[in-house]
Each structure stands twice: as structure tokens, then as C-alpha cells.
């Protein structure tokens, strides 16, 4: 039989098939849309923050606050400081040799050093802050002089009477009489806390060393630190490596940062350099730049026993400090002309409204250490009060050139443009001035304005 020919579907049948296919596609699309809507609703329910409209109500939420804080950070509060000034003076090494011990002796085992400082006392008292380096420990043992010093505590009493506020013991003679004499020294100064005198450069332990030591005058806090290059070969006790502060850049940086955090300005005292050299060495200059970089306002140098130059030091980070590389001696029995020439540094520290401190009016008033031909009657005088008569009666006359012109030449070579005539420092601290019966600069200015 021949094969059957396929029959063609009717048009009606084909139309019904197309309709069924379109219905199935429509159902699939509707199901897909329903599923998509369900997924979107579920996601919005789980993560509402993704769908929250940026309306006024939404801006009150914590999330929106954080966004706003990031986009528009709040400006830091600007702190305005009260402008203020204080005067600071600094002198050199209080070096008590055997002839000074003999001159201060009362003959009964007691001592009185107050006459040594009578002539210079008005200048020391008038300053808001007065600094001195006590070049020997104040031990309770037998007094002694060069080469191993131990000075009676009556000398400390005389320094308080003269008006000194800050006493440094960070020097090469600190350990001359052993660690016990250093602890005696600590006991002495701590027992005079009511006299508002601070000691720097020595400490009972690490905790004591970490205390910020400052003087507050006229609403300003001036912090002090002191360091020495060495201890004449003596060693610090193993149980207290902080007994005397040695020069160590890491520790200096840490301690200066702490003082700057708590005070308006920091003054650093350095026992450095070469003895009897009239100019600073490279190490001193490098350390001065380092201290300036760390934020020192004033750097006071000592140890050479003669005066060395002073001037501005600027670090690469833009900081600026006034540095005197050596103030020389303050009182001593040394036997060179230059060791009889001393310095009294005078500066004004002024706080501006933004809190920065400016060192103003730096000057050096030259001093002379005088004593007669019997090595008695020790006293410190302004160089302007040193006469040819005093030069001729000086114990060193005939041994070295003690003429007025020679001593002034030594001072001029060291300090040049910074030399000033004898000048009573201005007292800016009203309360301090009133307590001492003097008029402060603030009061004087008010009186002038009223007039």
C-alpha cells in the first residue's frame, strides 16, 4: 500500500494552540514578577537602612548623624589664652671652694653664706623666676671642697634668702660625696617646699623624676629640666639610675614632651662643654638644636667656668629658642680672670592669646666675683659696680689682669650685642611683687594709663 499523506491541521486548531502558549507565557511572567516582588519586600524588611528615604525624619537617626558628621566635621573649639608675661634670670655655678668655706664659717661648726649674695640679692628677688646651678651636693657630712665637694646646707638657706626659685644639681660634682649626700640634698630642698623652691636634675627614684617640676607666676607655668654630661667618674647606684639626670636624648625627648603637655614653656639646663673654653663646641651646638627641635624656649648652659656666647637657635621644624652656652661661675675661688667674669641672663617670657610663648628682651648683665687679698669678703657684683679700687684690692690682682677694662672686654667678647647695663628685672607677677613690696609691670602700666 502507498504511504499515507499527513493531514494539514485546521486554522482553528492552530489558533487555539497559540492562545494556550500565550497563556502559559503570561502565567510564567506573572509568577516571576510575584517572586521578584516577594524577594524585594523581604530584602527591605531585613535591611531597612538600604531603603530609608532621606527625609527630615531620617536625618534624626544615628546613622544619618554619622553621615552628616563625616560630610561636615565640626570645627575644633578655639581656645583663647590670657596674655601674660614673666621675667626669668639665670646665673652660673655656685662653687664653694675651701676659702669660701673658711669665709662663711662661724668658728663653731656652723656656717653663714648670706653675705656672699647681699649685693646681688635685689636683682634676684625682683625677677619672677630666678635660677642657679648649685655645683656641689648639700650633704650632712663633713664639709669639703675641691676636688670632692660637699657643701653645708646653710648655703642652701642663703640661696633661698637671696631669692632663688629653681636650683639645679645636675652637674659633674653631684656624686662627689656619694649617693647619701645626694639624698641629703633631696631631703633639704623637700623640707623647704613651703619656700616655693624647686630642685631639678636629681630624684629619689623613677617616680620622683617623672614629676613635672615648674614654677607658676602670673598665671603661667614654666617647667624646668636639667642634665649633665657626666659625674667625674662616679657611677649612679644600681638601685636608682635616676638619682642624677644624665644627658640621654631619648629620655630628654620624653621628659620634654611631658613638660610641654603640662606647662606653658620649658626651660632646659645643660651641664656640658669644655672647661675654660670661651666658645661652645660642636656637641653643644648639636644638642642645642636638638633641644630647640623638642620645644625648648630657653636653654641655660654651664660647666666651662667661663662665659660662652649666647644667641638664637632655630631648628628645622621651625622652633626657636634662646641659648646661653655658658653662664660661667657665679661664685668661686678660681684663679683666672675669665673665671671671675659671670653672667646673669635676663629674658621675658610672654604668652600670646593663642597660647604660644615668645622669648623677649634677651640680655646678659655681666657680673664679677670679688674677694680681698686675704681671700675673704666674697661677694658677687654687677660689673657696672666693679671699680679699679676693687680691682686693685682683689686677691687675684698681680697674678692675673683684674682691671675693669680687661674684665669688660672678656664679657663683650662672649656676649656682644646682648650685653646690658645693670638692670633690676621687671616683676610681672602682681602677687609676687606685692609680697615683696615692689610694683609689678602690670600695676605700673595701669598707673601710667590712669595718669
XYZ file of C-alpha atoms in Angstrom:
451
model
C 0.000 0.000 0.000
C 1.231 3.527 -0.708
C 2.184 5.669 2.384
C -0.449 7.894 3.967
C -0.240 11.602 3.258
C -0.177 13.716 6.587
C -3.338 15.684 7.098
C -2.953 19.526 7.491
C -4.221 20.976 10.820
C -7.116 23.352 10.615
C -6.659 27.102 11.147
C -8.919 26.966 14.187
C -6.809 24.314 15.818
C -3.596 26.300 15.256
C -5.184 29.407 16.744
C -6.146 27.512 19.901
C -2.554 26.267 20.273
C -1.166 29.821 20.030
C -3.652 31.043 22.629
C -2.644 28.251 25.066
C 1.070 29.096 24.568
C 0.494 32.807 25.241
C -1.442 31.939 28.420
C 1.374 29.715 29.665
C 3.957 32.502 28.985
C 1.735 35.037 30.711
C 1.405 32.790 33.769
C 5.184 32.294 33.901
C 5.810 36.060 33.679
C 3.231 36.789 36.362
C 4.779 34.155 38.658
C 8.228 35.596 38.064
C 7.038 39.117 38.871
C 5.317 37.915 42.025
C 8.513 36.143 43.115
C 10.629 39.237 42.372
C 8.310 41.467 44.397
C 8.443 38.990 47.284
C 12.265 38.995 47.236
C 12.421 42.793 47.195
C 9.979 43.048 50.100
C 11.995 40.512 52.078
C 15.275 42.347 51.451
C 13.760 45.670 52.524
C 12.387 44.079 55.655
C 15.782 42.658 56.624
C 17.887 45.760 55.677
C 15.666 48.825 56.222
C 18.627 51.252 56.141
C 19.138 50.496 52.440
C 15.645 51.703 51.629
C 15.227 54.584 54.119
C 14.400 57.742 52.190
C 16.435 60.849 53.019
C 13.590 62.656 54.692
C 13.700 65.095 57.587
C 12.684 62.251 59.907
C 15.522 60.050 58.688
C 18.059 62.794 59.369
C 17.337 62.408 63.071
C 18.598 58.830 63.114
C 22.034 57.837 64.422
C 23.074 56.578 61.017
C 22.286 59.875 59.359
C 24.084 61.792 62.088
C 27.261 59.828 61.405
C 26.974 60.582 57.690
C 26.493 64.263 58.399
C 29.457 64.253 60.804
C 31.691 62.778 58.135
C 30.453 65.124 55.451
C 30.517 68.246 57.628
C 33.027 67.832 60.523
C 32.568 70.118 63.477
C 35.222 72.803 63.849
C 37.523 72.482 66.868
C 36.877 74.924 69.641
C 39.385 77.765 69.543
C 40.915 78.333 72.978
C 41.909 81.883 73.805
C 44.570 82.377 76.458
C 45.018 85.306 78.768
C 48.106 87.278 77.668
C 50.771 87.305 80.367
C 54.491 87.833 80.898
C 57.083 86.765 83.455
C 60.731 87.681 83.908
C 63.403 84.982 84.202
C 67.009 85.373 85.311
C 69.707 82.706 85.347
C 73.200 82.683 86.835
C 76.048 80.164 86.774
C 77.897 77.797 89.075
C 77.727 78.286 92.841
C 81.097 76.686 93.510
C 82.054 76.638 97.197
C 85.833 76.211 97.437
C 87.779 75.850 100.697
C 88.403 79.593 101.099
C 84.682 80.254 100.770
C 84.025 77.634 103.463
C 86.516 79.398 105.697
C 84.950 82.800 104.993
C 81.441 81.516 105.807
C 82.469 79.653 108.964
C 81.205 80.950 112.310
C 84.013 79.116 114.092
C 81.673 76.768 115.933
C 80.894 74.276 113.210
C 78.099 76.402 111.744
C 78.150 78.481 108.588
C 76.551 81.635 107.223
C 76.768 82.327 103.477
C 74.188 85.125 103.235
C 76.742 87.944 102.904
C 78.044 86.375 99.674
C 74.815 87.270 97.892
C 73.795 90.553 99.533
C 74.926 92.805 96.681
C 73.177 90.774 94.001
C 70.053 89.978 96.048
C 67.916 92.908 94.744
C 68.315 91.637 91.168
C 67.500 88.054 92.095
C 64.493 88.923 94.240
C 62.929 91.195 91.644
C 62.755 88.523 88.939
C 59.603 86.447 88.752
C 61.784 83.320 88.442
C 65.463 83.072 89.370
C 67.672 80.070 88.535
C 71.094 78.943 89.814
C 73.285 75.862 89.434
C 74.432 74.553 92.821
C 77.714 72.921 91.800
C 78.012 70.676 94.857
C 75.778 68.444 96.987
C 74.396 69.748 100.275
C 75.288 66.726 102.387
C 75.088 66.480 106.163
C 78.595 65.033 106.398
C 81.899 66.836 106.816
C 82.132 69.898 104.544
C 84.753 69.611 101.831
C 85.935 71.438 98.731
C 87.947 70.629 95.616
C 88.345 68.005 94.290
C 85.394 66.328 96.067
C 82.827 68.876 97.167
C 80.316 68.685 99.990
C 78.724 71.984 100.979
C 76.925 72.804 104.256
C 73.171 73.097 103.961
C 73.461 76.650 105.291
C 74.474 77.530 101.730
C 71.079 76.365 100.537
C 69.470 78.572 103.193
C 71.418 81.538 101.820
C 70.244 80.824 98.259
C 66.640 80.793 99.452
C 67.227 84.071 101.312
C 68.713 85.605 98.157
C 65.525 84.827 96.259
C 66.390 81.875 94.020
C 63.431 79.754 92.930
C 64.983 76.962 90.834
C 68.095 75.026 91.914
C 69.867 72.547 89.641
C 72.099 69.749 90.935
C 72.657 68.004 87.601
C 76.400 68.556 87.329
C 79.664 66.632 87.363
C 80.167 67.145 91.120
C 76.746 65.784 92.147
C 78.165 62.451 93.341
C 81.367 63.796 94.918
C 80.258 62.837 98.435
C 78.419 59.660 97.437
C 74.752 58.918 96.925
C 73.961 59.573 100.606
C 74.867 63.253 100.148
C 72.523 63.459 97.159
C 69.694 62.071 99.295
C 70.617 64.625 101.988
C 70.293 67.293 99.308
C 66.881 65.984 98.292
C 65.774 65.998 101.934
C 66.943 69.584 102.354
C 65.090 71.024 99.371
C 61.965 68.973 100.000
C 61.878 70.250 103.593
C 61.738 73.786 102.144
C 58.753 73.163 99.900
C 56.906 75.966 101.672
C 59.513 78.389 100.288
C 58.331 77.580 96.739
C 61.799 76.465 95.672
C 62.078 73.570 93.225
C 65.089 71.325 92.720
C 65.874 69.817 89.345
C 68.353 67.274 87.988
C 68.233 64.858 90.944
C 65.496 62.431 92.001
C 64.675 59.844 94.665
C 63.510 57.304 92.085
C 61.864 56.988 88.675
C 58.506 58.124 90.039
C 60.049 61.223 91.584
C 61.917 62.006 88.379
C 58.685 61.752 86.363
C 57.060 64.565 88.362
C 56.641 67.784 86.377
C 58.646 70.497 88.139
C 57.510 74.001 87.364
C 57.170 77.500 88.769
C 53.837 79.265 88.375
C 53.825 83.031 88.158
C 51.200 85.419 86.791
C 49.058 82.504 85.597
C 51.922 80.972 83.615
C 53.574 77.614 84.308
C 57.248 77.392 83.373
C 58.669 73.857 83.536
C 62.337 73.068 84.180
C 64.612 70.129 83.343
C 68.356 69.670 83.929
C 71.004 67.233 82.644
C 74.748 66.674 82.989
C 77.322 65.120 80.671
C 78.882 63.022 83.477
C 79.796 62.547 87.145
C 83.592 62.822 87.343
C 83.930 59.064 87.004
C 81.438 58.209 89.743
C 78.599 55.814 88.994
C 74.944 56.063 89.831
C 73.650 53.464 92.326
C 72.257 50.329 90.697
C 69.000 50.675 92.617
C 68.467 54.261 91.437
C 69.787 55.140 87.972
C 67.611 58.277 88.135
C 69.430 59.796 91.117
C 71.158 62.318 88.810
C 69.856 63.107 85.323
C 72.451 62.352 82.646
C 72.275 63.569 79.052
C 70.300 60.961 77.121
C 68.413 62.141 74.034
C 65.640 59.565 74.303
C 64.888 60.435 77.930
C 65.217 64.142 77.236
C 62.700 63.949 74.383
C 60.230 62.005 76.532
C 60.557 64.318 79.526
C 60.367 67.487 77.444
C 57.164 66.238 75.800
C 55.615 65.646 79.235
C 56.591 69.115 80.459
C 55.286 70.812 77.310
C 51.981 68.976 77.769
C 51.553 70.416 81.268
C 53.291 73.809 81.130
C 53.281 76.952 79.030
C 57.012 76.683 78.307
C 60.021 74.528 79.126
C 63.486 75.734 80.179
C 66.319 73.216 79.866
C 69.556 73.444 81.866
C 72.610 71.711 80.390
C 75.925 70.921 82.087
C 78.141 70.497 79.030
C 81.140 71.764 77.072
C 84.854 72.048 77.816
C 86.239 73.718 80.929
C 87.864 77.134 80.381
C 86.945 77.240 76.678
C 85.457 80.615 75.743
C 83.404 79.238 72.840
C 80.963 76.361 72.516
C 81.920 73.144 70.737
C 80.110 71.195 68.018
C 78.452 68.861 70.529
C 76.927 71.786 72.414
C 75.578 73.277 69.206
C 74.128 69.932 68.084
C 72.448 69.412 71.459
C 71.098 72.975 71.436
C 69.473 72.320 68.042
C 68.039 69.050 69.366
C 66.560 70.767 72.449
C 65.104 73.513 70.272
C 63.526 70.916 68.000
C 61.933 69.320 71.083
C 60.361 72.647 72.014
C 62.700 74.335 74.499
C 62.052 78.071 74.932
C 65.287 78.837 76.818
C 68.499 76.800 77.139
C 70.864 77.589 80.004
C 74.378 76.150 79.815
C 77.035 75.709 82.455
C 80.232 73.817 83.412
C 83.054 75.592 81.486
C 83.556 78.021 84.467
C 83.949 80.821 81.926
C 81.332 82.632 79.871
C 80.431 81.446 76.395
C 78.293 83.157 73.727
C 74.526 83.344 73.609
C 72.003 83.773 70.818
C 69.031 82.363 68.956
C 68.872 78.727 67.890
C 66.455 77.636 65.162
C 65.612 74.028 64.367
C 64.498 72.557 61.055
C 60.924 72.160 62.309
C 60.642 75.922 62.819
C 61.068 76.053 66.605
C 63.180 78.837 68.090
C 64.961 79.087 71.447
C 67.348 81.467 73.157
C 70.511 79.704 74.301
C 73.376 80.824 76.500
C 76.088 78.204 76.136
C 77.717 79.058 79.465
C 76.831 81.491 82.221
C 80.291 80.903 83.757
C 80.707 80.819 87.506
C 78.521 82.654 89.961
C 80.823 82.499 92.939
C 84.121 80.643 93.261
C 87.785 80.897 94.252
C 89.258 80.049 90.873
C 92.325 81.949 89.734
C 91.799 83.124 86.160
C 90.457 86.476 85.011
C 87.786 84.825 82.908
C 86.566 82.718 85.852
C 85.781 85.948 87.733
C 83.511 87.172 84.915
C 79.980 85.812 85.219
C 76.634 86.244 83.532
C 73.128 86.993 84.648
C 70.841 86.128 81.760
C 67.623 88.136 81.751
C 64.656 87.295 79.480
C 60.936 87.927 79.389
C 58.594 85.048 78.547
C 55.323 86.291 77.068
C 52.214 84.199 76.405
C 50.067 85.258 73.470
C 46.316 84.756 73.081
C 46.873 81.562 71.048
C 48.985 80.078 73.863
C 52.349 80.392 72.147
C 55.308 81.662 74.162
C 57.656 84.340 72.882
C 61.091 84.925 74.394
C 61.550 88.685 74.518
C 64.254 91.164 75.518
C 67.121 88.673 75.998
C 70.110 90.310 77.607
C 73.139 89.478 79.725
C 74.161 91.580 82.706
C 77.856 90.830 83.391
C 78.842 90.092 86.986
C 82.147 89.944 88.843
C 83.145 87.731 91.764
C 85.136 89.809 94.254
C 87.184 88.891 97.351
C 90.012 90.712 99.085
C 93.714 89.971 99.341
C 93.119 87.681 102.324
C 90.666 85.626 100.272
C 87.832 86.931 102.413
C 84.691 89.006 101.975
C 83.349 87.086 98.985
C 80.595 88.832 97.074
C 79.017 88.993 93.623
C 78.604 92.413 91.989
C 77.180 93.778 88.746
C 80.152 94.599 86.529
C 78.943 98.217 86.421
C 79.713 98.410 90.166
C 83.200 96.932 89.792
C 85.793 99.694 90.208
C 89.534 100.000 89.772
C 89.791 100.172 93.548
C 88.118 96.780 93.843
C 90.341 95.510 91.023
C 93.496 96.596 92.869
C 92.372 95.002 96.147
C 91.211 91.773 94.547
C 93.039 88.648 95.747
C 93.989 87.857 92.139
C 95.455 91.316 91.446
C 99.087 90.952 90.467
C 98.524 87.338 89.444
C 96.189 87.958 86.536
C 94.741 91.041 84.881
C 91.739 92.025 87.007
C 91.347 95.536 85.585
C 87.882 96.841 84.798
C 88.720 97.151 81.107
C 90.007 93.585 80.833
C 87.015 92.018 82.556
C 84.625 94.082 80.450
C 86.471 93.003 77.320
C 86.011 89.348 78.308
C 82.274 89.926 78.753
C 81.950 91.797 75.454
C 83.779 89.041 73.579
C 81.333 86.489 74.968
C 78.004 88.319 74.720
C 78.461 91.165 72.229
C 75.127 92.754 71.312
C 73.307 91.027 74.182
C 75.214 92.836 76.964
C 73.000 95.102 79.075
C 73.804 97.564 81.836
C 72.916 96.680 85.413
C 69.160 96.253 85.348
C 66.674 95.290 88.021
C 64.374 92.742 86.303
C 60.731 93.725 85.837
C 58.312 91.888 88.101
C 55.245 90.960 86.048
C 53.621 88.788 88.709
C 51.451 91.149 90.726
C 51.013 88.832 93.709
C 54.737 88.111 93.863
C 55.553 91.799 93.594
C 53.131 92.763 96.339
C 54.517 90.063 98.627
C 57.974 91.574 98.183
C 56.850 95.186 98.408
C 57.594 96.075 94.776
C 55.395 97.332 91.943
C 54.640 94.953 89.099
C 54.835 95.935 85.455
C 51.078 95.405 85.197
C 50.430 97.824 88.043
C 52.862 100.373 86.626
C 51.188 100.168 83.228
C 47.761 100.696 84.842
C 49.011 103.709 86.760
C 50.520 105.206 83.604
C 47.254 104.680 81.725
C 45.262 106.293 84.532
C 47.573 109.286 84.548
